[in-house]
Amino acid sequence: MIFADALSFLRYSKAPSIIALIQLSLTFAVLGNVLAMVDAYREQIVSVSGYFDEDGLLAVSLYKNGNEVPSSRWRDEIARDLEAIEAVPGVVEIALAHEGVPMQRNLNVNNQDVLRVLGDDTNGQPATRYSASENTVSVLGLTLIYGREFYETEIGWFDSIEREGKSVLLTETLARSLFGSANASIGEVVENGVGNRLTVVGVVERAKGVYWKPFDQHSYFVAGKSRTNEAFLVRLDQTSLDVDFKNQTILELSENLFDIDSNRQIRIETIDEIEKVNLGRFIILNTIVGIIAGMLMLVTAIGNFGLVSYSLGAREKNIKIRRALGTPKTQIYGIFILENLILTSVGILFGLVFAAVFNSLIVQFVGYGKLSASSLLVSILLVLVVSLISVCIPLRKKVQGLSVVG
């Protein structure tokens, strides 16, 4: 009975029903994609931890003011800086990192590359490139699962490195993408985007790539040492990692390096500090997208509230007659709520189609934010709740204000 009355009411108010249907469909489609983007940001922010042993790891970056140092002096300056860092109490291991460390702010498009199996031009895999010395894997705390680390004799200097014969370490996901099996990559030759041929000598479990790109675990390390703008990875003693110890160590490192050359910028950061700076914009974007989702639901609620109020006003006489004939308030509530549920359900079905179309365009042009079951489920629940609230408030007000007339 109530279901038949609800359908009768829908036929009676075709125009408002169609408007509500379109609004609900578009709201659901946009909301589903917004939540998918929020989920992508959230996953990125949460997932940055655990890619390497962050405790007790410092990134030391040195930037030259003015003219670059001639290549003949690179090695001498680096040797002096290494001695100065090693002299600080609590430092247990140092590695050079010409192109930065995972999540460091000086990583840019130059760190993004494409690797392919030599001779195979059809399976290029995007990846983040790092340079590494013989102990970079151990200093970062990466897990070597196949092969070996670099030998000291394999490490080239960037003022005299050859285009062929360099050694490289791949992350497991990158190795699997290229060779189908991580273990099968050992001893194979890959080629990067500029034509350098690299021999795979080892595979590490994982390493964070540039920021939050979809290929964040597609990274590789080339055997090579630093040049003018130096970067060092410094591993501290694990037994003394309180805040005071870290601050004192950073102060002593700065003083020692400044004494060697005061004509350069010195930046020493913990991995936590690096992540906060680089993830700051993603946290802001995540907040903005969340606000957009909230505003979208508010607009939908206001629109639905207006449409329901209009529909109730147009059918006030019909409602009065039903009340005069003895129809209980609960049945009036049930008719309108069921009507709203029918509209919302149909709107969600159409919205799923729109959401899939919108999402294919978003993923194609942006590269992330693919719809998931969780984002769709949350969207369905939000639309249902907002829709029910927006119909119950004006309905209660209208029905309570009507008197039973004879």
CSV table of C-alpha atoms in Angstrom, one decimal:
chain,number,residue,atom,x,y,z
A,1,MET,CA,0.0,0.0,0.0
A,2,ILE,CA,2.7,2.5,1.0
A,3,PHE,CA,4.8,1.5,-2.0
A,4,ALA,CA,1.9,2.1,-4.4
A,5,ASP,CA,1.2,5.5,-2.8
A,6,ALA,CA,4.8,6.5,-3.1
A,7,LEU,CA,4.8,5.6,-6.8
A,8,SER,CA,1.6,7.6,-7.2
A,9,PHE,CA,3.2,10.6,-5.5
A,10,LEU,CA,6.2,10.3,-7.9
A,11,ARG,CA,3.9,10.3,-10.9
A,12,TYR,CA,2.0,13.3,-9.5
A,13,SER,CA,5.3,15.3,-9.2
A,14,LYS,CA,7.2,14.4,-12.3
A,15,ALA,CA,9.2,17.6,-12.8
A,16,PRO,CA,10.6,17.8,-9.2
A,17,SER,CA,11.3,14.1,-9.3
A,18,ILE,CA,13.3,14.4,-12.5
A,19,ILE,CA,15.3,17.4,-11.1
A,20,ALA,CA,16.0,15.5,-7.9
A,21,LEU,CA,17.0,12.4,-9.9
A,22,ILE,CA,19.5,14.4,-12.0
A,23,GLN,CA,20.9,16.2,-8.9
A,24,LEU,CA,21.4,12.9,-7.0
A,25,SER,CA,23.0,11.2,-9.9
A,26,LEU,CA,25.6,13.9,-10.5
A,27,THR,CA,26.2,14.4,-6.8
A,28,PHE,CA,26.9,10.7,-6.4
A,29,ALA,CA,29.2,10.6,-9.5
A,30,VAL,CA,31.2,13.6,-8.3
A,31,LEU,CA,31.3,12.5,-4.7
A,32,GLY,CA,32.6,9.0,-5.6
A,33,ASN,CA,35.4,10.5,-7.6
A,34,VAL,CA,36.3,13.1,-4.9
A,35,LEU,CA,36.4,10.3,-2.2
A,36,ALA,CA,38.6,8.2,-4.6
A,37,MET,CA,41.1,11.2,-4.8
A,38,VAL,CA,40.9,11.7,-1.0
A,39,ASP,CA,41.7,8.0,-0.6
A,40,ALA,CA,44.6,8.3,-3.0
A,41,TYR,CA,46.1,11.2,-1.0
A,42,ARG,CA,45.5,9.4,2.3
A,43,GLU,CA,47.2,6.3,1.1
A,44,GLN,CA,50.2,8.3,-0.1
A,45,ILE,CA,50.5,10.1,3.2
A,46,VAL,CA,50.2,6.9,5.3
A,47,SER,CA,52.4,4.8,3.1
A,48,VAL,CA,55.5,6.8,3.1
A,49,SER,CA,56.7,5.3,6.3
A,50,GLY,CA,58.5,1.9,6.4
A,51,TYR,CA,60.3,2.1,3.1
A,52,PHE,CA,63.6,2.2,4.9
A,53,ASP,CA,65.0,2.4,8.4
A,54,GLU,CA,64.2,6.1,9.2
A,55,ASP,CA,65.4,6.1,12.9
A,56,GLY,CA,68.8,7.6,13.2
A,57,LEU,CA,69.1,8.6,9.6
A,58,LEU,CA,70.1,12.2,8.6
A,59,ALA,CA,70.2,13.8,5.2
A,60,VAL,CA,73.1,16.3,4.8
A,61,SER,CA,72.9,18.5,1.7
A,62,LEU,CA,75.6,21.0,0.8
A,63,TYR,CA,74.9,23.7,-1.8
A,64,LYS,CA,77.7,25.8,-3.3
A,65,ASN,CA,77.3,29.6,-3.5
A,66,GLY,CA,78.6,31.2,-6.7
A,67,ASN,CA,80.6,29.3,-9.3
A,68,GLU,CA,80.8,25.5,-9.3
A,69,VAL,CA,83.9,23.8,-8.1
A,70,PRO,CA,86.1,22.5,-11.0
A,71,SER,CA,85.8,18.7,-11.4
A,72,SER,CA,89.4,18.2,-10.4
A,73,ARG,CA,88.5,19.4,-6.8
A,74,TRP,CA,85.3,17.4,-6.4
A,75,ARG,CA,87.0,14.4,-4.9
A,76,ASP,CA,89.2,16.4,-2.5
A,77,GLU,CA,86.3,18.4,-1.1
A,78,ILE,CA,84.2,15.3,-0.7
A,79,ALA,CA,87.0,13.5,1.1
A,80,ARG,CA,87.4,16.5,3.5
A,81,ASP,CA,83.6,16.5,4.2
A,82,LEU,CA,83.6,12.8,4.8
A,83,GLU,CA,86.4,13.2,7.4
A,84,ALA,CA,84.5,16.0,9.1
A,85,ILE,CA,81.3,14.0,9.3
A,86,GLU,CA,83.1,10.9,10.5
A,87,ALA,CA,84.7,12.9,13.3
A,88,VAL,CA,81.3,13.7,15.0
A,89,PRO,CA,80.5,11.3,17.9
A,90,GLY,CA,77.6,9.0,17.2
A,91,VAL,CA,78.1,8.8,13.5
A,92,VAL,CA,78.5,5.1,12.5
A,93,GLU,CA,78.2,5.1,8.7
A,94,ILE,CA,78.1,7.5,5.8
A,95,ALA,CA,77.0,7.1,2.2
A,96,LEU,CA,77.1,9.6,-0.7
A,97,ALA,CA,73.9,10.4,-2.5
A,98,HIS,CA,74.4,12.6,-5.5
A,99,GLU,CA,70.8,12.7,-6.4
A,100,GLY,CA,69.3,13.0,-3.0
A,101,VAL,CA,67.5,10.6,-0.7
A,102,PRO,CA,63.9,9.2,-0.8
A,103,MET,CA,61.4,12.0,-0.1
A,104,GLN,CA,64.0,14.8,-0.2
A,105,ARG,CA,62.7,18.1,-1.5
A,106,ASN,CA,65.5,18.5,-4.1
A,107,LEU,CA,64.1,15.5,-6.0
A,108,ASN,CA,62.5,16.7,-9.2
A,109,VAL,CA,61.7,15.7,-12.7
A,110,ASN,CA,65.4,14.9,-13.3
A,111,ASN,CA,65.0,12.0,-10.9
A,112,GLN,CA,62.2,10.5,-13.0
A,113,ASP,CA,63.4,8.1,-15.6
A,114,VAL,CA,62.2,5.1,-17.7
A,115,LEU,CA,63.9,1.7,-17.6
A,116,ARG,CA,63.5,-1.1,-20.2
A,117,VAL,CA,65.1,-4.4,-20.8
A,118,LEU,CA,67.9,-4.0,-23.3
A,119,GLY,CA,66.4,-4.6,-26.8
A,120,ASP,CA,62.8,-4.4,-25.7
A,121,ASP,CA,61.3,-1.0,-26.5
A,122,THR,CA,57.7,-2.1,-25.7
A,123,ASN,CA,58.0,-2.5,-21.9
A,124,GLY,CA,59.3,0.8,-20.6
A,125,GLN,CA,58.7,1.2,-16.8
A,126,PRO,CA,58.7,4.7,-15.2
A,127,ALA,CA,61.1,4.8,-12.2
A,128,THR,CA,62.9,7.1,-9.8
A,129,ARG,CA,66.7,7.3,-10.1
A,130,TYR,CA,69.2,7.6,-7.2
A,131,SER,CA,72.9,7.5,-7.2
A,132,ALA,CA,74.5,5.3,-4.6
A,133,SER,CA,77.9,4.4,-3.1
A,134,GLU,CA,79.0,1.0,-2.0
A,135,ASN,CA,77.2,1.2,1.4
A,136,THR,CA,74.0,3.2,0.5
A,137,VAL,CA,71.8,0.1,1.0
A,138,SER,CA,73.0,-0.5,4.5
A,139,VAL,CA,72.9,3.1,5.5
A,140,LEU,CA,69.4,3.5,4.3
A,141,GLY,CA,68.4,0.2,6.0
A,142,LEU,CA,67.1,-1.3,2.8
A,143,THR,CA,66.6,-5.0,2.6
A,144,LEU,CA,68.6,-6.8,-0.1
A,145,ILE,CA,66.6,-9.8,-1.2
A,146,TYR,CA,68.6,-10.9,-4.3
A,147,GLY,CA,72.1,-10.4,-5.6
A,148,ARG,CA,74.6,-8.2,-3.8
A,149,GLU,CA,75.4,-4.6,-3.0
A,150,PHE,CA,77.9,-2.5,-5.1
A,151,TYR,CA,81.6,-3.3,-4.9
A,152,GLU,CA,83.7,-0.2,-4.2
A,153,THR,CA,85.4,-0.7,-7.6
A,154,GLU,CA,82.1,-0.4,-9.3
A,155,ILE,CA,81.4,3.1,-8.0
A,156,GLY,CA,82.0,5.8,-10.7
A,157,TRP,CA,82.5,9.5,-10.2
A,158,PHE,CA,80.2,11.7,-12.1
A,159,ASP,CA,83.1,13.6,-13.8
A,160,SER,CA,84.4,10.5,-15.5
A,161,ILE,CA,81.6,7.9,-15.6
A,162,GLU,CA,81.3,5.6,-18.7
A,163,ARG,CA,78.0,5.3,-20.6
A,164,GLU,CA,78.1,1.5,-20.5
A,165,GLY,CA,78.9,-1.1,-17.9
A,166,LYS,CA,77.5,0.6,-14.8
A,167,SER,CA,76.0,-1.5,-12.1
A,168,VAL,CA,72.5,-0.9,-10.8
A,169,LEU,CA,70.1,-2.1,-8.0
A,170,LEU,CA,66.4,-2.4,-8.7
A,171,THR,CA,63.5,-2.4,-6.3
A,172,GLU,CA,61.5,-5.7,-6.3
A,173,THR,CA,58.4,-4.2,-8.0
A,174,LEU,CA,60.5,-2.7,-10.7
A,175,ALA,CA,62.4,-5.9,-11.3
A,176,ARG,CA,59.1,-7.9,-11.5
A,177,SER,CA,57.6,-5.4,-13.9
A,178,LEU,CA,60.6,-5.7,-16.2
A,179,PHE,CA,61.5,-9.4,-16.0
A,180,GLY,CA,58.4,-11.1,-14.5
A,181,SER,CA,60.5,-12.3,-11.6
A,182,ALA,CA,62.8,-10.3,-9.3
A,183,ASN,CA,65.4,-13.1,-9.1
A,184,ALA,CA,65.5,-13.4,-12.9
A,185,SER,CA,66.8,-9.8,-13.2
A,186,ILE,CA,70.2,-10.5,-11.7
A,187,GLY,CA,72.9,-10.2,-14.4
A,188,GLU,CA,70.6,-8.7,-17.0
A,189,VAL,CA,71.1,-5.4,-18.7
A,190,VAL,CA,68.6,-2.6,-18.7
A,191,GLU,CA,68.6,0.7,-20.5
A,192,ASN,CA,67.4,4.0,-19.1
A,193,GLY,CA,65.8,7.0,-20.9
A,194,VAL,CA,69.0,8.5,-22.1
A,195,GLY,CA,70.5,5.3,-23.5
A,196,ASN,CA,72.8,4.3,-20.6
A,197,ARG,CA,73.1,0.5,-20.2
A,198,LEU,CA,73.0,-0.7,-16.6
A,199,THR,CA,73.8,-4.2,-15.3
A,200,VAL,CA,71.5,-5.4,-12.6
A,201,VAL,CA,73.6,-6.7,-9.6
A,202,GLY,CA,71.0,-6.7,-6.9
A,203,VAL,CA,67.3,-6.3,-5.9
A,204,VAL,CA,66.1,-4.5,-2.8
A,205,GLU,CA,62.7,-5.1,-1.3
A,206,ARG,CA,61.4,-1.5,-1.8
A,207,ALA,CA,62.4,2.1,-1.8
A,208,LYS,CA,60.3,5.3,-1.9
A,209,GLY,CA,60.2,7.1,-5.2
A,210,VAL,CA,59.6,10.7,-6.1
A,211,TYR,CA,56.8,12.0,-3.9
A,212,TRP,CA,53.6,10.1,-4.5
A,213,LYS,CA,53.7,9.1,-8.1
A,214,PRO,CA,51.9,5.9,-9.0
A,215,PHE,CA,55.4,4.3,-9.5
A,216,ASP,CA,56.4,5.1,-6.0
A,217,GLN,CA,58.1,1.7,-5.5
A,218,HIS,CA,59.7,1.7,-9.0
A,219,SER,CA,63.1,3.0,-8.0
A,220,TYR,CA,66.7,2.1,-8.9
A,221,PHE,CA,70.1,3.0,-7.6
A,222,VAL,CA,73.1,3.6,-10.0
A,223,ALA,CA,76.6,3.1,-8.7
A,224,GLY,CA,78.0,6.6,-8.7
A,225,LYS,CA,79.4,9.2,-6.3
A,226,SER,CA,78.6,12.9,-5.9
A,227,ARG,CA,79.6,16.1,-7.6
A,228,THR,CA,79.5,19.8,-6.8
A,229,ASN,CA,76.3,20.0,-4.8
A,230,GLU,CA,76.9,17.1,-2.3
A,231,ALA,CA,74.4,15.0,-0.4
A,232,PHE,CA,75.3,12.5,2.3
A,233,LEU,CA,73.3,9.9,4.2
A,234,VAL,CA,74.4,9.7,7.8
A,235,ARG,CA,73.5,6.8,10.0
A,236,LEU,CA,73.7,7.5,13.8
A,237,ASP,CA,74.3,5.2,16.7
A,238,GLN,CA,71.0,3.3,17.3
A,239,THR,CA,71.6,3.2,21.1
A,240,SER,CA,71.4,7.0,21.5
A,241,LEU,CA,68.6,8.4,19.5
A,242,ASP,CA,66.9,10.8,21.9
A,243,VAL,CA,66.0,14.3,20.7
A,244,ASP,CA,68.9,16.0,22.6
A,245,PHE,CA,71.4,13.6,21.0
A,246,LYS,CA,70.1,14.2,17.5
A,247,ASN,CA,70.1,18.0,18.0
A,248,GLN,CA,73.7,18.0,19.3
A,249,THR,CA,74.8,15.8,16.5
A,250,ILE,CA,73.2,18.1,13.9
A,251,LEU,CA,74.9,21.1,15.5
A,252,GLU,CA,78.4,19.5,15.5
A,253,LEU,CA,77.9,18.3,11.9
A,254,SER,CA,77.0,21.9,10.9
A,255,GLU,CA,80.0,23.4,12.7
A,256,ASN,CA,82.5,20.9,11.2
A,257,LEU,CA,81.3,21.3,7.7
A,258,PHE,CA,81.1,25.1,8.0
A,259,ASP,CA,84.7,25.2,9.2
A,260,ILE,CA,85.8,23.5,6.0
A,261,ASP,CA,84.0,25.9,3.7
A,262,SER,CA,81.8,28.7,4.8
A,263,ASN,CA,80.9,29.7,1.3
A,264,ARG,CA,78.0,27.2,0.9
A,265,GLN,CA,74.6,26.4,2.3
A,266,ILE,CA,74.4,23.5,4.8
A,267,ARG,CA,71.1,21.7,5.4
A,268,ILE,CA,70.8,18.8,7.8
A,269,GLU,CA,67.4,17.1,8.2
A,270,THR,CA,65.8,14.0,9.7
A,271,ILE,CA,63.6,11.9,7.5
A,272,ASP,CA,60.6,13.0,9.5
A,273,GLU,CA,61.3,16.7,8.7
A,274,ILE,CA,61.8,15.8,5.0
A,275,GLU,CA,58.4,14.0,4.9
A,276,LYS,CA,56.6,16.8,6.6
A,277,VAL,CA,57.8,19.3,4.1
A,278,ASN,CA,57.2,17.3,1.0
A,279,LEU,CA,53.9,15.8,2.2
A,280,GLY,CA,52.6,19.2,3.4
A,281,ARG,CA,51.1,20.0,0.0
A,282,PHE,CA,49.4,16.7,-0.2
A,283,ILE,CA,47.9,17.1,3.2
A,284,ILE,CA,46.6,20.5,2.2
A,285,LEU,CA,45.2,19.1,-1.0
A,286,ASN,CA,43.6,16.2,0.9
A,287,THR,CA,42.0,18.8,3.2
A,288,ILE,CA,40.8,20.9,0.3
A,289,VAL,CA,39.3,17.9,-1.5
A,290,GLY,CA,37.6,16.9,1.7
A,291,ILE,CA,36.1,20.3,2.1
A,292,ILE,CA,34.9,20.2,-1.5
A,293,ALA,CA,33.2,16.8,-0.7
A,294,GLY,CA,31.5,18.4,2.4
A,295,MET,CA,30.3,21.4,0.5
A,296,LEU,CA,29.0,19.2,-2.3
A,297,MET,CA,26.9,17.2,0.3
A,298,LEU,CA,25.7,20.5,1.8
A,299,VAL,CA,24.5,21.8,-1.6
A,300,THR,CA,22.8,18.5,-2.3
A,301,ALA,CA,21.1,18.6,1.1
A,302,ILE,CA,19.9,22.2,0.6
A,303,GLY,CA,18.7,21.4,-3.0
A,304,ASN,CA,16.9,18.3,-1.8
A,305,PHE,CA,15.3,20.2,1.1
A,306,GLY,CA,14.0,22.8,-1.3
A,307,LEU,CA,12.6,20.2,-3.7
A,308,VAL,CA,10.9,18.3,-0.9
A,309,SER,CA,9.4,21.5,0.6
A,310,TYR,CA,8.1,22.5,-2.9
A,311,SER,CA,6.6,19.0,-3.3
A,312,LEU,CA,5.0,19.1,0.1
A,313,GLY,CA,3.5,22.5,-0.6
A,314,ALA,CA,2.1,21.4,-3.9
A,315,ARG,CA,0.5,18.3,-2.3
A,316,GLU,CA,-0.7,19.9,0.9
A,317,LYS,CA,-4.3,19.4,0.0
A,318,ASN,CA,-3.8,15.7,-0.8
A,319,ILE,CA,-2.1,15.3,2.6
A,320,LYS,CA,-4.9,17.1,4.4
A,321,ILE,CA,-7.5,14.8,2.7
A,322,ARG,CA,-5.5,11.7,3.8
A,323,ARG,CA,-5.2,13.0,7.3
A,324,ALA,CA,-9.0,13.7,7.4
A,325,LEU,CA,-9.7,10.2,6.2
A,326,GLY,CA,-7.7,8.9,9.2
A,327,THR,CA,-4.3,8.2,7.6
A,328,PRO,CA,-1.8,8.1,10.5
A,329,LYS,CA,1.2,10.4,10.4
A,330,THR,CA,3.6,7.4,10.3
A,331,GLN,CA,2.0,6.3,7.0
A,332,ILE,CA,2.5,9.8,5.6
A,333,TYR,CA,6.1,9.8,6.7
A,334,GLY,CA,6.5,6.3,5.2
A,335,ILE,CA,5.1,7.4,1.8
A,336,PHE,CA,7.5,10.3,1.4
A,337,ILE,CA,10.5,8.5,2.8
A,338,LEU,CA,9.9,5.6,0.5
A,339,GLU,CA,9.5,8.0,-2.4
A,340,ASN,CA,12.8,9.6,-1.5
A,341,LEU,CA,14.5,6.2,-1.2
A,342,ILE,CA,13.2,5.2,-4.7
A,343,LEU,CA,14.5,8.4,-6.2
A,344,THR,CA,17.8,8.1,-4.3
A,345,SER,CA,18.3,4.5,-5.4
A,346,VAL,CA,17.6,5.3,-9.1
A,347,GLY,CA,19.9,8.3,-8.8
A,348,ILE,CA,22.7,6.2,-7.4
A,349,LEU,CA,22.3,3.7,-10.3
A,350,PHE,CA,22.6,6.4,-12.9
A,351,GLY,CA,25.3,8.0,-10.8
A,352,LEU,CA,27.4,4.8,-11.0
A,353,VAL,CA,27.4,5.2,-14.8
A,354,PHE,CA,28.4,8.9,-14.6
A,355,ALA,CA,31.0,8.1,-11.9
A,356,ALA,CA,32.7,5.5,-14.2
A,357,VAL,CA,32.8,7.9,-17.1
A,358,PHE,CA,34.2,10.8,-14.9
A,359,ASN,CA,36.7,8.4,-13.4
A,360,SER,CA,38.1,7.2,-16.7
A,361,LEU,CA,38.8,10.8,-17.7
A,362,ILE,CA,40.4,11.6,-14.3
A,363,VAL,CA,42.7,8.6,-14.3
A,364,GLN,CA,43.6,9.2,-17.9
A,365,PHE,CA,44.6,12.8,-17.4
A,366,VAL,CA,45.7,12.9,-13.8
A,367,GLY,CA,47.0,9.3,-13.3
A,368,TYR,CA,45.5,8.5,-9.9
A,369,GLY,CA,42.2,8.4,-8.1
A,370,LYS,CA,40.9,5.2,-9.5
A,371,LEU,CA,37.4,4.3,-8.1
A,372,SER,CA,37.4,1.7,-5.4
A,373,ALA,CA,34.7,-0.3,-3.7
A,374,SER,CA,35.2,1.6,-0.5
A,375,SER,CA,34.9,5.0,-2.1
A,376,LEU,CA,31.7,3.9,-3.8
A,377,LEU,CA,30.2,2.4,-0.6
A,378,VAL,CA,31.0,5.5,1.4
A,379,SER,CA,29.4,7.6,-1.3
A,380,ILE,CA,26.2,5.5,-1.3
A,381,LEU,CA,25.9,5.8,2.5
A,382,LEU,CA,26.5,9.5,2.5
A,383,VAL,CA,24.0,10.2,-0.3
A,384,LEU,CA,21.4,8.0,1.5
A,385,VAL,CA,21.9,9.7,4.8
A,386,VAL,CA,21.9,13.2,3.5
A,387,SER,CA,18.9,12.5,1.3
A,388,LEU,CA,16.9,11.0,4.2
A,389,ILE,CA,17.8,13.9,6.5
A,390,SER,CA,16.8,16.5,3.9
A,391,VAL,CA,13.4,14.9,3.4
A,392,CYS,CA,12.6,14.2,7.1
A,393,ILE,CA,13.1,17.8,8.4
A,394,PRO,CA,10.6,19.6,6.1
A,395,LEU,CA,8.3,16.5,6.1
A,396,ARG,CA,8.0,16.6,9.9
A,397,LYS,CA,7.5,20.3,10.0
A,398,LYS,CA,4.7,20.1,7.4
A,399,VAL,CA,2.9,17.1,8.8
A,400,GLN,CA,3.0,18.4,12.4
A,401,GLY,CA,1.6,21.7,11.2
A,402,LEU,CA,-1.5,20.1,9.6
A,403,SER,CA,-4.7,19.7,11.5
A,404,VAL,CA,-7.1,16.9,10.9
A,405,VAL,CA,-10.2,18.5,9.3
A,406,GLY,CA,-13.6,17.0,8.7
